[in-house]
């Protein structure tokens, strides 16, 4: 497949949507009103909109290697601020996936380059939970760290001043942690949803 095929695919896709709803793109161009922010992995096997059956305009998306929420990542923070303050999304979903290559790399010792710095927090997370990995097969270790990573990134989202300020304003906002199975296409809720600052440790709260 080459880029010409991608352009042909685009024309077919756009034509199909317009055939079903002639005003779809005109309506979409006027304003986006998503209720969800998706924070996911860059992995090409996890297409955010398709996984949850949403159309263009219904899901605001940020993706990076291993669905990380890094306090110094201005790209992520800009997306989060726009989603929460401007679009006023009601749900933030951190969605990882089993078999994540970034997580697998963090469990190894091979030097891969710049990405090693990005994945360092995952190595720390593994070390902090070392006893939970004893006796597990390598693939089970990867999948456990995938789950722990989602749980940690949910908390990291909640620790931002962006989210905490929204809660202080009384803005309805929930942060969820999900994980996607590449082998069956199913999303599982890890049941770590945070709806307000009262669910956070005092050390991470900001006075205002």
Short mmCIF file of C-alpha atoms in Angstrom, two decimals:
data_model
loop_
_atom_site.label_atom_id
_atom_site.label_comp_id
_atom_site.label_asym_id
_atom_site.label_seq_id
_atom_site.Cartn_x
_atom_site.Cartn_y
_atom_site.Cartn_z
CA UNK A 1 0.00 0.00 0.00
CA UNK A 2 1.28 3.48 -0.86
CA UNK A 3 0.18 7.03 -0.03
CA UNK A 4 -2.01 7.20 -3.15
CA UNK A 5 -4.06 4.37 -1.72
CA UNK A 6 -4.44 6.32 1.52
CA UNK A 7 -5.79 9.31 -0.41
CA UNK A 8 -8.23 7.04 -2.23
CA UNK A 9 -9.30 5.53 1.09
CA UNK A 10 -9.92 9.03 2.43
CA UNK A 11 -12.17 9.95 -0.47
CA UNK A 12 -14.17 6.76 -0.05
CA UNK A 13 -14.50 7.35 3.71
CA UNK A 14 -15.58 10.98 3.32
CA UNK A 15 -18.02 10.08 0.56
CA UNK A 16 -19.55 7.31 2.65
CA UNK A 17 -20.12 9.64 5.59
CA UNK A 18 -21.63 12.34 3.40
CA UNK A 19 -23.92 9.80 1.78
CA UNK A 20 -25.31 8.87 5.19
CA UNK A 21 -25.39 12.44 6.53
CA UNK A 22 -24.92 15.21 3.92
CA UNK A 23 -24.42 17.86 6.64
CA UNK A 24 -21.95 15.87 8.73
CA UNK A 25 -18.73 17.70 7.79
CA UNK A 26 -20.36 21.13 7.66
CA UNK A 27 -21.68 20.58 11.17
CA UNK A 28 -18.36 19.19 12.39
CA UNK A 29 -16.43 22.15 10.96
CA UNK A 30 -18.49 24.65 12.92
CA UNK A 31 -17.64 23.32 16.37
CA UNK A 32 -16.26 20.32 18.21
CA UNK A 33 -18.00 19.33 21.42
CA UNK A 34 -16.42 16.13 22.67
CA UNK A 35 -17.28 14.97 26.16
CA UNK A 36 -14.24 12.70 26.38
CA UNK A 37 -10.46 13.13 26.42
CA UNK A 38 -8.59 9.95 25.50
CA UNK A 39 -4.99 9.60 26.69
CA UNK A 40 -3.62 6.56 24.93
CA UNK A 41 -0.58 4.87 23.47
CA UNK A 42 0.77 5.75 20.03
CA UNK A 43 0.55 2.07 19.04
CA UNK A 44 -1.10 1.82 15.62
CA UNK A 45 -3.15 -1.19 16.76
CA UNK A 46 -5.20 0.91 19.19
CA UNK A 47 -7.35 3.32 17.13
CA UNK A 48 -9.05 5.43 19.79
CA UNK A 49 -12.30 6.37 18.02
CA UNK A 50 -12.87 2.90 16.59
CA UNK A 51 -12.19 1.10 19.88
CA UNK A 52 -15.09 2.90 21.58
CA UNK A 53 -17.30 3.33 18.51
CA UNK A 54 -17.25 7.14 18.38
CA UNK A 55 -17.39 9.39 15.33
CA UNK A 56 -15.03 12.27 14.50
CA UNK A 57 -15.71 15.17 16.84
CA UNK A 58 -16.77 12.97 19.76
CA UNK A 59 -13.35 12.12 21.23
CA UNK A 60 -10.46 14.51 21.93
CA UNK A 61 -7.24 12.49 21.72
CA UNK A 62 -3.69 12.65 23.05
CA UNK A 63 -1.32 9.77 22.36
CA UNK A 64 2.30 9.04 23.18
CA UNK A 65 4.52 6.01 23.72
CA UNK A 66 3.11 3.96 26.64
CA UNK A 67 0.31 6.48 27.42
CA UNK A 68 2.46 8.44 29.83
CA UNK A 69 1.39 11.51 31.82
CA UNK A 70 4.57 13.48 32.48
CA UNK A 71 4.44 16.64 34.61
CA UNK A 72 6.93 18.45 32.36
CA UNK A 73 5.37 17.44 29.03
CA UNK A 74 4.01 20.70 27.63
CA UNK A 75 2.38 18.89 24.74
CA UNK A 76 0.29 16.78 27.10
CA UNK A 77 -0.43 19.65 29.48
CA UNK A 78 -1.61 21.86 26.62
CA UNK A 79 -3.98 19.15 25.40
CA UNK A 80 -5.30 18.56 28.93
CA UNK A 81 -5.78 22.27 29.59
CA UNK A 82 -7.65 22.82 26.33
CA UNK A 83 -9.80 19.74 26.86
CA UNK A 84 -10.73 20.60 30.45
CA UNK A 85 -10.87 24.42 30.41
CA UNK A 86 -12.07 25.16 26.89
CA UNK A 87 -13.90 22.07 25.65
CA UNK A 88 -14.97 21.20 29.20
CA UNK A 89 -14.87 17.47 28.67
CA UNK A 90 -16.59 15.50 31.40
CA UNK A 91 -14.55 12.30 31.21
CA UNK A 92 -10.80 11.74 30.90
CA UNK A 93 -9.83 8.21 29.92
CA UNK A 94 -6.30 6.90 30.33
CA UNK A 95 -6.22 3.77 28.17
CA UNK A 96 -3.21 1.50 28.00
CA UNK A 97 -3.03 -1.85 26.24
CA UNK A 98 -1.67 -5.28 26.98
CA UNK A 99 1.55 -6.18 25.21
CA UNK A 100 2.66 -2.54 25.03
CA UNK A 101 6.05 -2.27 23.35
CA UNK A 102 7.06 0.70 25.47
CA UNK A 103 6.30 -1.19 28.66
CA UNK A 104 8.15 -4.25 27.34
CA UNK A 105 11.19 -2.08 26.58
CA UNK A 106 11.11 -0.63 30.11
CA UNK A 107 11.39 -4.15 31.52
CA UNK A 108 14.47 -4.84 29.43
CA UNK A 109 18.03 -3.56 29.47
CA UNK A 110 18.64 -2.79 25.81
CA UNK A 111 19.70 0.79 25.09
CA UNK A 112 17.22 2.13 22.51
CA UNK A 113 18.19 5.80 22.46
CA UNK A 114 16.10 8.83 23.36
CA UNK A 115 13.11 6.69 24.31
CA UNK A 116 15.08 5.28 27.26
CA UNK A 117 14.66 8.63 29.04
CA UNK A 118 10.91 8.65 28.37
CA UNK A 119 10.50 5.14 29.80
CA UNK A 120 12.56 5.70 32.95
CA UNK A 121 9.45 6.32 35.06
CA UNK A 122 8.18 2.88 34.03
CA UNK A 123 11.38 1.29 35.27
CA UNK A 124 10.87 3.10 38.59
CA UNK A 125 7.27 1.86 38.75
CA UNK A 126 8.48 -1.71 38.20
CA UNK A 127 11.09 -1.33 40.94
CA UNK A 128 8.49 0.09 43.37
CA UNK A 129 6.30 -2.99 42.87
CA UNK A 130 9.06 -5.57 42.49
CA UNK A 131 7.50 -8.14 44.82
CA UNK A 132 4.38 -8.34 42.62
CA UNK A 133 6.45 -9.52 39.65
CA UNK A 134 8.20 -12.43 41.37
CA UNK A 135 7.32 -15.76 39.79
CA UNK A 136 5.48 -14.30 36.80
CA UNK A 137 6.21 -15.34 33.23
CA UNK A 138 7.71 -12.57 31.06
CA UNK A 139 4.43 -11.79 29.22
CA UNK A 140 2.52 -11.70 32.49
CA UNK A 141 5.11 -9.24 33.83
CA UNK A 142 4.56 -6.99 30.81
CA UNK A 143 0.80 -7.05 31.25
CA UNK A 144 0.98 -6.40 34.97
CA UNK A 145 3.19 -3.37 34.38
CA UNK A 146 0.74 -2.20 31.68
CA UNK A 147 -2.01 -2.21 34.31
CA UNK A 148 0.11 -0.56 37.00
CA UNK A 149 1.14 2.09 34.49
CA UNK A 150 -2.47 3.00 33.70
CA UNK A 151 -3.25 3.23 37.40
CA UNK A 152 -0.25 5.51 37.97
CA UNK A 153 -1.08 7.75 35.02
CA UNK A 154 -4.66 8.21 36.25
CA UNK A 155 -3.23 9.59 39.48
CA UNK A 156 -0.78 11.75 37.54
CA UNK A 157 -3.65 13.31 35.59
CA UNK A 158 -5.46 14.05 38.86
CA UNK A 159 -2.34 15.58 40.40
CA UNK A 160 -2.23 18.35 37.79
CA UNK A 161 -3.41 21.82 38.75
CA UNK A 162 -5.57 21.76 35.61
CA UNK A 163 -7.78 18.97 36.89
CA UNK A 164 -7.76 20.11 40.49
CA UNK A 165 -8.75 23.64 39.53
CA UNK A 166 -11.66 22.23 37.51
CA UNK A 167 -12.87 20.37 40.58
CA UNK A 168 -12.53 23.52 42.69
CA UNK A 169 -14.76 25.32 40.19
CA UNK A 170 -17.34 22.59 40.63
CA UNK A 171 -16.82 21.35 37.09
CA UNK A 172 -17.95 17.72 36.67
CA UNK A 173 -14.89 15.71 35.69
CA UNK A 174 -14.00 12.05 36.14
CA UNK A 175 -10.69 10.37 35.32
CA UNK A 176 -10.83 6.68 34.37
CA UNK A 177 -8.23 3.96 33.85
CA UNK A 178 -8.87 1.40 31.11
CA UNK A 179 -6.83 -1.24 29.34
CA UNK A 180 -7.32 -2.65 25.86
CA UNK A 181 -6.71 -6.22 24.78
CA UNK A 182 -4.98 -6.54 21.42
CA UNK A 183 -5.99 -10.20 21.23
CA UNK A 184 -9.76 -9.66 21.60
CA UNK A 185 -10.39 -5.96 20.99
CA UNK A 186 -12.07 -5.52 24.36
CA UNK A 187 -11.57 -2.66 26.81
CA UNK A 188 -11.55 -3.42 30.54
CA UNK A 189 -12.18 -0.85 33.26
CA UNK A 190 -9.48 -1.12 35.92
CA UNK A 191 -11.88 0.50 38.41
CA UNK A 192 -9.56 3.30 39.48
CA UNK A 193 -11.90 6.17 38.59
CA UNK A 194 -11.30 9.47 40.43
CA UNK A 195 -14.17 11.97 40.60
CA UNK A 196 -12.76 14.58 42.96
CA UNK A 197 -9.83 15.80 45.01
CA UNK A 198 -11.16 14.04 48.12
CA UNK A 199 -9.90 10.77 46.58
CA UNK A 200 -6.31 12.02 46.43
CA UNK A 201 -3.55 11.98 49.05
CA UNK A 202 -3.12 15.34 50.78
CA UNK A 203 0.47 15.57 49.57
CA UNK A 204 -0.75 16.11 46.00
CA UNK A 205 -3.41 18.75 46.72
CA UNK A 206 -2.98 22.43 45.94
CA UNK A 207 -4.50 25.24 48.01
CA UNK A 208 -6.14 28.14 46.27
#
